[in-house]
mmCIF file of N, CA, C and O in Angstrom:
data_model
loop_
_atom_site.group_PDB
_atom_site.id
_atom_site.type_symbol
_atom_site.label_atom_id
_atom_site.label_comp_id
_atom_site.label_asym_id
_atom_site.label_seq_id
_atom_site.Cartn_x
_atom_site.Cartn_y
_atom_site.Cartn_z
ATOM 1 N N MET A 26 132.401 111.297 113.706
ATOM 2 C CA MET A 26 132.119 111.307 115.135
ATOM 3 C C MET A 26 130.868 110.484 115.404
ATOM 4 O O MET A 26 129.868 110.657 114.746
ATOM 5 N N THR A 27 130.944 109.602 116.360
ATOM 6 C CA THR A 27 129.778 108.804 116.710
ATOM 7 C C THR A 27 129.218 109.302 118.030
ATOM 8 O O THR A 27 129.948 109.780 118.893
ATOM 9 N N THR A 28 127.940 109.205 118.134
ATOM 10 C CA THR A 28 127.288 109.583 119.383
ATOM 11 C C THR A 28 126.545 108.373 119.913
ATOM 12 O O THR A 28 126.048 107.550 119.157
ATOM 13 N N SER A 29 126.482 108.274 121.204
ATOM 14 C CA SER A 29 125.717 107.179 121.790
ATOM 15 C C SER A 29 124.459 107.742 122.418
ATOM 16 O O SER A 29 124.440 108.867 122.907
ATOM 17 N N LYS A 30 123.432 106.948 122.375
ATOM 18 C CA LYS A 30 122.163 107.367 122.971
ATOM 19 C C LYS A 30 122.226 107.181 124.475
ATOM 20 O O LYS A 30 122.823 106.230 124.966
ATOM 21 N N ASN A 31 121.587 108.085 125.183
ATOM 22 C CA ASN A 31 121.525 107.867 126.622
ATOM 23 C C ASN A 31 120.431 106.838 126.916
ATOM 24 O O ASN A 31 119.665 106.461 126.040
ATOM 25 N N MET A 32 120.349 106.377 128.146
ATOM 26 C CA MET A 32 119.439 105.288 128.502
ATOM 27 C C MET A 32 117.991 105.599 128.163
ATOM 28 O O MET A 32 117.264 104.730 127.730
ATOM 29 N N SER A 33 117.546 106.824 128.327
ATOM 30 C CA SER A 33 116.145 107.139 128.056
ATOM 31 C C SER A 33 115.839 107.121 126.567
ATOM 32 O O SER A 33 114.707 106.923 126.168
ATOM 33 N N GLU A 34 116.866 107.316 125.715
ATOM 34 C CA GLU A 34 116.650 107.311 124.280
ATOM 35 C C GLU A 34 116.798 105.925 123.667
ATOM 36 O O GLU A 34 116.365 105.694 122.558
ATOM 37 N N GLN A 35 117.436 105.004 124.397
ATOM 38 C CA GLN A 35 117.630 103.664 123.859
ATOM 39 C C GLN A 35 116.310 102.910 123.861
ATOM 40 O O GLN A 35 115.511 103.037 124.786
ATOM 41 N N GLU A 36 116.125 102.121 122.822
ATOM 42 C CA GLU A 36 114.913 101.315 122.733
ATOM 43 C C GLU A 36 115.040 100.153 123.708
ATOM 44 O O GLU A 36 116.031 99.429 123.707
ATOM 45 N N SER A 37 114.043 99.978 124.557
ATOM 46 C CA SER A 37 114.085 98.871 125.494
ATOM 47 C C SER A 37 113.798 97.574 124.731
ATOM 48 O O SER A 37 113.066 97.571 123.758
ATOM 49 N N PRO A 38 114.402 96.475 125.186
ATOM 50 C CA PRO A 38 114.191 95.216 124.467
ATOM 51 C C PRO A 38 112.742 94.768 124.565
ATOM 52 O O PRO A 38 112.085 94.973 125.588
ATOM 53 N N LYS A 39 112.257 94.183 123.502
ATOM 54 C CA LYS A 39 110.898 93.644 123.490
ATOM 55 C C LYS A 39 110.951 92.214 124.000
ATOM 56 O O LYS A 39 111.911 91.492 123.785
ATOM 57 N N TRP A 40 109.907 91.796 124.650
ATOM 58 C CA TRP A 40 109.779 90.436 125.148
ATOM 59 C C TRP A 40 108.656 89.750 124.396
ATOM 60 O O TRP A 40 107.657 90.375 124.038
ATOM 61 N N HIS A 41 108.822 88.478 124.147
ATOM 62 C CA HIS A 41 107.866 87.711 123.358
ATOM 63 C C HIS A 41 107.360 86.521 124.167
ATOM 64 O O HIS A 41 108.140 85.816 124.797
ATOM 65 N N LEU A 42 106.071 86.310 124.091
ATOM 66 C CA LEU A 42 105.433 85.099 124.598
ATOM 67 C C LEU A 42 105.207 84.225 123.377
ATOM 68 O O LEU A 42 104.758 84.725 122.339
ATOM 69 N N TYR A 43 105.534 82.940 123.473
ATOM 70 C CA TYR A 43 105.351 82.062 122.323
ATOM 71 C C TYR A 43 104.798 80.711 122.749
ATOM 72 O O TYR A 43 104.947 80.290 123.897
ATOM 73 N N ILE A 44 104.129 80.068 121.801
ATOM 74 C CA ILE A 44 103.636 78.706 122.002
ATOM 75 C C ILE A 44 104.173 77.859 120.858
ATOM 76 O O ILE A 44 104.041 78.232 119.685
ATOM 77 N N LEU A 45 104.776 76.733 121.215
ATOM 78 C CA LEU A 45 105.307 75.795 120.232
ATOM 79 C C LEU A 45 104.490 74.507 120.253
ATOM 80 O O LEU A 45 104.076 74.054 121.321
ATOM 81 N N ARG A 46 104.280 73.940 119.077
ATOM 82 C CA ARG A 46 103.667 72.614 118.979
ATOM 83 C C ARG A 46 104.792 71.618 118.677
ATOM 84 O O ARG A 46 105.579 71.821 117.758
ATOM 85 N N CYS A 47 104.850 70.561 119.460
ATOM 86 C CA CYS A 47 105.876 69.532 119.304
ATOM 87 C C CYS A 47 105.391 68.452 118.340
ATOM 88 O O CYS A 47 104.205 68.376 118.027
ATOM 89 N N LYS A 48 106.330 67.582 117.916
ATOM 90 C CA LYS A 48 105.957 66.515 116.979
ATOM 91 C C LYS A 48 104.921 65.568 117.587
ATOM 92 O O LYS A 48 104.151 64.966 116.858
ATOM 93 N N ASP A 49 104.866 65.477 118.922
ATOM 94 C CA ASP A 49 103.873 64.626 119.579
ATOM 95 C C ASP A 49 102.566 65.373 119.867
ATOM 96 O O ASP A 49 101.718 64.894 120.609
ATOM 97 N N GLU A 50 102.435 66.571 119.273
ATOM 98 C CA GLU A 50 101.227 67.412 119.367
ATOM 99 C C GLU A 50 101.052 68.092 120.722
ATOM 100 O O GLU A 50 100.045 68.738 120.963
ATOM 101 N N THR A 51 102.008 67.945 121.646
ATOM 102 C CA THR A 51 101.919 68.687 122.902
ATOM 103 C C THR A 51 102.329 70.131 122.645
ATOM 104 O O THR A 51 102.954 70.443 121.626
ATOM 105 N N LEU A 52 101.970 71.014 123.562
ATOM 106 C CA LEU A 52 102.254 72.437 123.425
ATOM 107 C C LEU A 52 103.205 72.889 124.519
ATOM 108 O O LEU A 52 103.124 72.431 125.656
ATOM 109 N N TYR A 53 104.080 73.809 124.161
ATOM 110 C CA TYR A 53 105.057 74.375 125.092
ATOM 111 C C TYR A 53 104.943 75.890 125.025
ATOM 112 O O TYR A 53 104.924 76.471 123.944
ATOM 113 N N THR A 54 104.888 76.535 126.174
ATOM 114 C CA THR A 54 104.781 77.992 126.250
ATOM 115 C C THR A 54 106.017 78.553 126.935
ATOM 116 O O THR A 54 106.475 78.013 127.940
ATOM 117 N N GLY A 55 106.553 79.651 126.389
ATOM 118 C CA GLY A 55 107.714 80.284 126.985
ATOM 119 C C GLY A 55 107.783 81.754 126.643
ATOM 120 O O GLY A 55 106.942 82.267 125.894
ATOM 121 N N ILE A 56 108.786 82.436 127.206
ATOM 122 C CA ILE A 56 109.033 83.839 126.881
ATOM 123 C C ILE A 56 110.508 84.007 126.556
ATOM 124 O O ILE A 56 111.346 83.219 126.999
ATOM 125 N N THR A 57 110.815 85.039 125.787
ATOM 126 C CA THR A 57 112.192 85.346 125.424
ATOM 127 C C THR A 57 112.286 86.785 124.959
ATOM 128 O O THR A 57 111.271 87.383 124.583
ATOM 129 N N ASN A 58 113.502 87.319 124.947
ATOM 130 C CA ASN A 58 113.713 88.647 124.367
ATOM 131 C C ASN A 58 114.350 88.538 122.982
ATOM 132 O O ASN A 58 114.644 89.532 122.345
ATOM 133 N N ASP A 59 114.561 87.293 122.514
ATOM 134 C CA ASP A 59 115.095 87.056 121.168
ATOM 135 C C ASP A 59 114.401 85.813 120.606
ATOM 136 O O ASP A 59 114.867 84.690 120.775
ATOM 137 N N LEU A 60 113.300 86.036 119.935
ATOM 138 C CA LEU A 60 112.434 84.956 119.485
ATOM 139 C C LEU A 60 113.144 83.999 118.528
ATOM 140 O O LEU A 60 113.073 82.778 118.700
ATOM 141 N N GLN A 61 113.835 84.520 117.541
ATOM 142 C CA GLN A 61 114.508 83.679 116.557
ATOM 143 C C GLN A 61 115.588 82.813 117.198
ATOM 144 O O GLN A 61 115.665 81.606 116.964
ATOM 145 N N ARG A 62 116.434 83.435 118.044
ATOM 146 C CA ARG A 62 117.495 82.685 118.721
ATOM 147 C C ARG A 62 116.914 81.571 119.578
ATOM 148 O O ARG A 62 117.374 80.428 119.544
ATOM 149 N N ARG A 63 115.868 81.887 120.349
ATOM 150 C CA ARG A 63 115.295 80.900 121.268
ATOM 151 C C ARG A 63 114.672 79.738 120.507
ATOM 152 O O ARG A 63 114.826 78.577 120.884
ATOM 153 N N PHE A 64 113.973 80.042 119.411
ATOM 154 C CA PHE A 64 113.378 78.973 118.607
ATOM 155 C C PHE A 64 114.478 78.067 118.049
ATOM 156 O O PHE A 64 114.352 76.841 118.079
ATOM 157 N N GLU A 65 115.558 78.661 117.569
ATOM 158 C CA GLU A 65 116.670 77.869 117.031
ATOM 159 C C GLU A 65 117.306 76.991 118.116
ATOM 160 O O GLU A 65 117.674 75.845 117.857
ATOM 161 N N GLU A 66 117.420 77.525 119.336
ATOM 162 C CA GLU A 66 117.956 76.724 120.445
ATOM 163 C C GLU A 66 117.063 75.520 120.722
ATOM 164 O O GLU A 66 117.547 74.398 120.902
ATOM 165 N N HIS A 67 115.758 75.761 120.768
ATOM 166 C CA HIS A 67 114.818 74.665 121.013
ATOM 167 C C HIS A 67 114.863 73.649 119.870
ATOM 168 O O HIS A 67 114.878 72.448 120.093
ATOM 169 N N GLN A 68 114.874 74.126 118.660
ATOM 170 C CA GLN A 68 114.816 73.266 117.480
ATOM 171 C C GLN A 68 116.089 72.421 117.336
ATOM 172 O O GLN A 68 116.029 71.282 116.882
ATOM 173 N N SER A 69 117.225 72.967 117.759
ATOM 174 C CA SER A 69 118.500 72.283 117.551
ATOM 175 C C SER A 69 118.830 71.275 118.649
ATOM 176 O O SER A 69 119.816 70.564 118.552
ATOM 177 N N ASN A 70 118.013 71.223 119.685
ATOM 178 C CA ASN A 70 118.278 70.309 120.799
ATOM 179 C C ASN A 70 119.583 70.663 121.504
ATOM 180 O O ASN A 70 120.245 69.805 122.066
ATOM 181 N N SER A 71 119.969 71.938 121.450
ATOM 182 C CA SER A 71 121.209 72.397 122.078
ATOM 183 C C SER A 71 121.101 72.302 123.604
ATOM 184 O O SER A 71 120.006 72.120 124.133
ATOM 185 N N PRO A 72 122.212 72.451 124.300
ATOM 186 C CA PRO A 72 122.153 72.424 125.768
ATOM 187 C C PRO A 72 121.224 73.503 126.341
ATOM 188 O O PRO A 72 120.740 73.367 127.459
ATOM 189 N N ARG A 73 120.986 74.557 125.580
ATOM 190 C CA ARG A 73 120.089 75.620 126.054
ATOM 191 C C ARG A 73 118.626 75.328 125.732
ATOM 192 O O ARG A 73 117.747 76.095 126.072
ATOM 193 N N CYS A 74 118.355 74.223 125.086
ATOM 194 C CA CYS A 74 116.987 73.801 124.770
ATOM 195 C C CYS A 74 116.269 73.445 126.079
ATOM 196 O O CYS A 74 116.862 72.843 126.979
ATOM 197 N N ALA A 75 115.004 73.819 126.180
ATOM 198 C CA ALA A 75 114.230 73.438 127.364
ATOM 199 C C ALA A 75 114.185 71.913 127.473
ATOM 200 O O ALA A 75 114.006 71.220 126.468
ATOM 201 N N LYS A 76 114.356 71.394 128.674
ATOM 202 C CA LYS A 76 114.376 69.945 128.872
ATOM 203 C C LYS A 76 113.126 69.286 128.310
ATOM 204 O O LYS A 76 113.191 68.210 127.717
ATOM 205 N N TYR A 77 111.971 69.929 128.501
ATOM 206 C CA TYR A 77 110.714 69.354 128.014
ATOM 207 C C TYR A 77 110.749 69.097 126.514
ATOM 208 O O TYR A 77 110.160 68.136 126.024
ATOM 209 N N LEU A 78 111.448 69.952 125.778
ATOM 210 C CA LEU A 78 111.436 69.870 124.320
ATOM 211 C C LEU A 78 112.461 68.905 123.742
ATOM 212 O O LEU A 78 112.407 68.589 122.553
ATOM 213 N N ARG A 79 113.368 68.413 124.550
ATOM 214 C CA ARG A 79 114.408 67.510 124.035
ATOM 215 C C ARG A 79 113.780 66.236 123.486
ATOM 216 O O ARG A 79 113.027 65.554 124.162
ATOM 217 N N GLY A 80 114.088 65.971 122.213
ATOM 218 C CA GLY A 80 113.548 64.796 121.549
ATOM 219 C C GLY A 80 112.137 64.985 121.008
ATOM 220 O O GLY A 80 111.548 64.047 120.473
ATOM 221 N N ARG A 81 111.587 66.182 121.148
ATOM 222 C CA ARG A 81 110.225 66.429 120.662
ATOM 223 C C ARG A 81 110.216 67.256 119.370
ATOM 224 O O ARG A 81 109.192 67.764 118.958
ATOM 225 N N GLN A 82 111.377 67.415 118.727
ATOM 226 C CA GLN A 82 111.470 68.149 117.477
ATOM 227 C C GLN A 82 110.987 67.252 116.335
ATOM 228 O O GLN A 82 111.036 66.036 116.484
ATOM 229 N N PRO A 83 110.510 67.800 115.226
ATOM 230 C CA PRO A 83 110.516 69.225 114.892
ATOM 231 C C PRO A 83 109.409 69.978 115.628
ATOM 232 O O PRO A 83 108.379 69.420 115.984
ATOM 233 N N LEU A 84 109.659 71.256 115.819
ATOM 234 C CA LEU A 84 108.731 72.145 116.510
ATOM 235 C C LEU A 84 108.115 73.102 115.506
ATOM 236 O O LEU A 84 108.734 73.466 114.523
ATOM 237 N N THR A 85 106.900 73.526 115.815
ATOM 238 C CA THR A 85 106.228 74.531 115.004
ATOM 239 C C THR A 85 105.788 75.657 115.930
ATOM 240 O O THR A 85 105.137 75.392 116.950
ATOM 241 N N MET A 86 106.157 76.881 115.604
ATOM 242 C CA MET A 86 105.684 78.009 116.389
ATOM 243 C C MET A 86 104.263 78.318 115.925
ATOM 244 O O MET A 86 104.045 78.657 114.775
ATOM 245 N N ILE A 87 103.309 78.145 116.834
ATOM 246 C CA ILE A 87 101.917 78.366 116.450
ATOM 247 C C ILE A 87 101.393 79.716 116.926
ATOM 248 O O ILE A 87 100.314 80.141 116.506
ATOM 249 N N TYR A 88 102.157 80.383 117.800
ATOM 250 C CA TYR A 88 101.691 81.678 118.329
ATOM 251 C C TYR A 88 102.863 82.439 118.904
ATOM 252 O O TYR A 88 103.761 81.853 119.509
ATOM 253 N N HIS A 89 102.846 83.745 118.733
ATOM 254 C CA HIS A 89 103.754 84.618 119.471
ATOM 255 C C HIS A 89 103.163 86.017 119.494
ATOM 256 O O HIS A 89 102.428 86.422 118.597
ATOM 257 N N THR A 90 103.462 86.714 120.562
ATOM 258 C CA THR A 90 103.033 88.104 120.716
ATOM 259 C C THR A 90 104.105 88.845 121.490
ATOM 260 O O THR A 90 104.906 88.235 122.195
ATOM 261 N N GLU A 91 104.119 90.148 121.362
ATOM 262 C CA GLU A 91 105.192 90.981 121.910
ATOM 263 C C GLU A 91 104.696 91.786 123.110
ATOM 264 O O GLU A 91 103.553 92.232 123.145
ATOM 265 N N PHE A 92 105.604 91.987 124.075
ATOM 266 C CA PHE A 92 105.328 92.798 125.254
ATOM 267 C C PHE A 92 106.452 93.807 125.431
ATOM 268 O O PHE A 92 107.578 93.574 124.994
ATOM 269 N N SER A 93 106.153 94.890 126.104
ATOM 270 C CA SER A 93 107.141 95.956 126.282
ATOM 271 C C SER A 93 108.096 95.701 127.444
ATOM 272 O O SER A 93 109.099 96.383 127.576
ATOM 273 N N SER A 94 107.789 94.700 128.286
ATOM 274 C CA SER A 94 108.675 94.414 129.419
ATOM 275 C C SER A 94 108.641 92.931 129.770
ATOM 276 O O SER A 94 107.677 92.227 129.457
ATOM 277 N N LYS A 95 109.680 92.492 130.440
ATOM 278 C CA LYS A 95 109.749 91.107 130.896
ATOM 279 C C LYS A 95 108.637 90.820 131.894
ATOM 280 O O LYS A 95 108.032 89.746 131.881
ATOM 281 N N SER A 96 108.367 91.777 132.757
ATOM 282 C CA SER A 96 107.329 91.612 133.763
ATOM 283 C C SER A 96 105.970 91.308 133.130
ATOM 284 O O SER A 96 105.260 90.396 133.555
ATOM 285 N N LEU A 97 105.613 92.061 132.108
ATOM 286 C CA LEU A 97 104.337 91.840 131.437
ATOM 287 C C LEU A 97 104.308 90.485 130.734
ATOM 288 O O LEU A 97 103.309 89.772 130.770
ATOM 289 N N ALA A 98 105.420 90.114 130.114
ATOM 290 C CA ALA A 98 105.501 88.823 129.427
ATOM 291 C C ALA A 98 105.364 87.672 130.432
ATOM 292 O O ALA A 98 104.673 86.685 130.163
ATOM 293 N N LEU A 99 106.011 87.797 131.592
ATOM 294 C CA LEU A 99 105.917 86.759 132.621
ATOM 295 C C LEU A 99 104.490 86.604 133.133
ATOM 296 O O LEU A 99 104.004 85.485 133.335
ATOM 297 N N LYS A 100 103.809 87.718 133.351
ATOM 298 C CA LYS A 100 102.414 87.668 133.820
ATOM 299 C C LYS A 100 101.532 86.964 132.799
ATOM 300 O O LYS A 100 100.681 86.151 133.152
ATOM 301 N N ALA A 101 101.729 87.276 131.523
ATOM 302 C CA ALA A 101 100.947 86.634 130.467
ATOM 303 C C ALA A 101 101.284 85.150 130.382
ATOM 304 O O ALA A 101 100.397 84.308 130.222
ATOM 305 N N GLU A 102 102.577 84.811 130.499
ATOM 306 C CA GLU A 102 102.994 83.408 130.436
ATOM 307 C C GLU A 102 102.316 82.587 131.528
ATOM 308 O O GLU A 102 101.833 81.475 131.271
ATOM 309 N N ILE A 103 102.263 83.112 132.725
ATOM 310 C CA ILE A 103 101.618 82.404 133.834
ATOM 311 C C ILE A 103 100.164 82.114 133.499
ATOM 312 O O ILE A 103 99.673 81.005 133.709
ATOM 313 N N LYS A 104 99.471 83.107 132.946
ATOM 314 C CA LYS A 104 98.057 82.919 132.609
ATOM 315 C C LYS A 104 97.882 81.949 131.445
ATOM 316 O O LYS A 104 96.983 81.111 131.469
ATOM 317 N N VAL A 105 98.737 82.034 130.445
ATOM 318 C CA VAL A 105 98.628 81.135 129.292
ATOM 319 C C VAL A 105 98.917 79.696 129.713
ATOM 320 O O VAL A 105 98.251 78.761 129.263
ATOM 321 N N LYS A 106 99.883 79.503 130.591
ATOM 322 C CA LYS A 106 100.211 78.149 131.035
ATOM 323 C C LYS A 106 99.059 77.497 131.797
ATOM 324 O O LYS A 106 98.994 76.275 131.890
ATOM 325 N N LYS A 107 98.153 78.294 132.328
ATOM 326 C CA LYS A 107 96.984 77.759 133.036
ATOM 327 C C LYS A 107 95.855 77.372 132.076
ATOM 328 O O LYS A 107 94.902 76.714 132.484
ATOM 329 N N LEU A 108 95.965 77.776 130.812
ATOM 330 C CA LEU A 108 94.942 77.439 129.824
ATOM 331 C C LEU A 108 95.030 75.963 129.447
ATOM 332 O O LEU A 108 96.092 75.359 129.510
ATOM 333 N N THR A 109 93.917 75.423 128.999
ATOM 334 C CA THR A 109 93.927 74.057 128.468
ATOM 335 C C THR A 109 94.563 74.090 127.079
ATOM 336 O O THR A 109 94.690 75.160 126.462
ATOM 337 N N ALA A 110 94.915 72.931 126.567
ATOM 338 C CA ALA A 110 95.477 72.849 125.212
ATOM 339 C C ALA A 110 94.478 73.405 124.198
ATOM 340 O O ALA A 110 94.863 74.112 123.266
ATOM 341 N N SER A 111 93.198 73.130 124.391
ATOM 342 C CA SER A 111 92.171 73.639 123.470
ATOM 343 C C SER A 111 92.119 75.164 123.497
ATOM 344 O O SER A 111 91.989 75.799 122.446
ATOM 345 N N GLN A 112 92.236 75.746 124.675
ATOM 346 C CA GLN A 112 92.221 77.201 124.782
ATOM 347 C C GLN A 112 93.472 77.809 124.145
ATOM 348 O O GLN A 112 93.396 78.858 123.512
ATOM 349 N N LYS A 113 94.618 77.150 124.305
ATOM 350 C CA LYS A 113 95.844 77.636 123.673
ATOM 351 C C LYS A 113 95.719 77.598 122.158
ATOM 352 O O LYS A 113 96.197 78.496 121.462
ATOM 353 N N LYS A 114 95.065 76.562 121.632
ATOM 354 C CA LYS A 114 94.846 76.476 120.186
ATOM 355 C C LYS A 114 93.919 77.590 119.719
ATOM 356 O O LYS A 114 94.105 78.141 118.634
ATOM 357 N N LEU A 115 92.924 77.939 120.527
ATOM 358 C CA LEU A 115 92.044 79.068 120.200
ATOM 359 C C LEU A 115 92.840 80.368 120.180
ATOM 360 O O LEU A 115 92.648 81.208 119.303
ATOM 361 N N LEU A 116 93.732 80.540 121.130
ATOM 362 C CA LEU A 116 94.595 81.715 121.175
ATOM 363 C C LEU A 116 95.441 81.778 119.909
ATOM 364 O O LEU A 116 95.523 82.816 119.254
ATOM 365 N N ALA A 117 96.025 80.655 119.535
ATOM 366 C CA ALA A 117 96.888 80.596 118.352
ATOM 367 C C ALA A 117 96.112 80.885 117.065
ATOM 368 O O ALA A 117 96.648 81.466 116.128
ATOM 369 N N SER A 118 94.829 80.500 117.023
ATOM 370 C CA SER A 118 94.029 80.707 115.813
ATOM 371 C C SER A 118 93.367 82.081 115.773
ATOM 372 O O SER A 118 92.697 82.409 114.802
ATOM 373 N N GLY A 119 93.545 82.858 116.837
ATOM 374 C CA GLY A 119 92.957 84.193 116.874
ATOM 375 C C GLY A 119 91.535 84.236 117.405
ATOM 376 O O GLY A 119 90.914 85.283 117.439
ATOM 377 N N GLN A 120 91.022 83.096 117.845
ATOM 378 C CA GLN A 120 89.661 83.046 118.374
ATOM 379 C C GLN A 120 89.588 83.430 119.847
ATOM 380 O O GLN A 120 88.516 83.641 120.379
ATOM 381 N N LEU A 121 90.744 83.508 120.481
ATOM 382 C CA LEU A 121 90.859 83.980 121.854
ATOM 383 C C LEU A 121 91.951 85.038 121.832
ATOM 384 O O LEU A 121 92.993 84.842 121.215
ATOM 385 N N VAL A 122 91.701 86.151 122.488
ATOM 386 C CA VAL A 122 92.651 87.267 122.460
ATOM 387 C C VAL A 122 93.388 87.326 123.787
ATOM 388 O O VAL A 122 92.778 87.171 124.847
ATOM 389 N N ILE A 123 94.682 87.554 123.725
ATOM 390 C CA ILE A 123 95.511 87.589 124.936
ATOM 391 C C ILE A 123 94.959 88.583 125.956
ATOM 392 O O ILE A 123 94.989 88.325 127.150
ATOM 393 N N ASN A 124 94.405 89.695 125.505
ATOM 394 C CA ASN A 124 93.849 90.693 126.429
ATOM 395 C C ASN A 124 92.659 90.153 127.202
ATOM 396 O O ASN A 124 92.323 90.659 128.267
ATOM 397 N N GLU A 125 92.000 89.126 126.675
ATOM 398 C CA GLU A 125 90.854 88.545 127.368
ATOM 399 C C GLU A 125 91.287 87.683 128.546
ATOM 400 O O GLU A 125 90.513 87.428 129.443
ATOM 401 N N ILE A 126 92.541 87.229 128.527
ATOM 402 C CA ILE A 126 93.010 86.389 129.629
ATOM 403 C C ILE A 126 94.034 87.074 130.502
ATOM 404 O O ILE A 126 94.304 86.647 131.595
ATOM 405 N N ALA A 127 94.624 88.160 130.014
ATOM 406 C CA ALA A 127 95.682 88.826 130.768
ATOM 407 C C ALA A 127 95.578 90.332 130.583
ATOM 408 O O ALA A 127 95.465 90.805 129.470
ATOM 409 N N ASP A 128 95.667 91.077 131.659
ATOM 410 C CA ASP A 128 95.700 92.525 131.584
ATOM 411 C C ASP A 128 97.154 92.946 131.439
ATOM 412 O O ASP A 128 97.741 93.550 132.329
ATOM 413 N N THR A 129 97.736 92.622 130.302
ATOM 414 C CA THR A 129 99.177 92.794 130.171
ATOM 415 C C THR A 129 99.614 93.641 128.998
ATOM 416 O O THR A 129 100.780 93.921 128.879
ATOM 417 N N HIS A 130 98.763 93.988 128.085
ATOM 418 C CA HIS A 130 99.213 94.748 126.924
ATOM 419 C C HIS A 130 99.097 96.230 127.157
ATOM 420 O O HIS A 130 98.432 96.791 127.852
#
């Protein structure tokens, strides 16, 4: 006999904020609920690849962090996208903490 969990018992999907470095050294920031799938889409130049990333492979994921909701991930993404490339590199190296730029965790 199998039992199914009710909605309150089901684990809600996690959302990820990520930063990719392109072969031309530019940075791309995005969010997803499936980090591995999204990276593979970007890397493969598939139709689901972000237009900005087309032709900029290979990509390197230099940063990612997890959020409990899409809303929180979107708020963090907006703030990260406003950072300079140097600040994003500091974030990726651990010298800048996401909580210092976003009240989202």
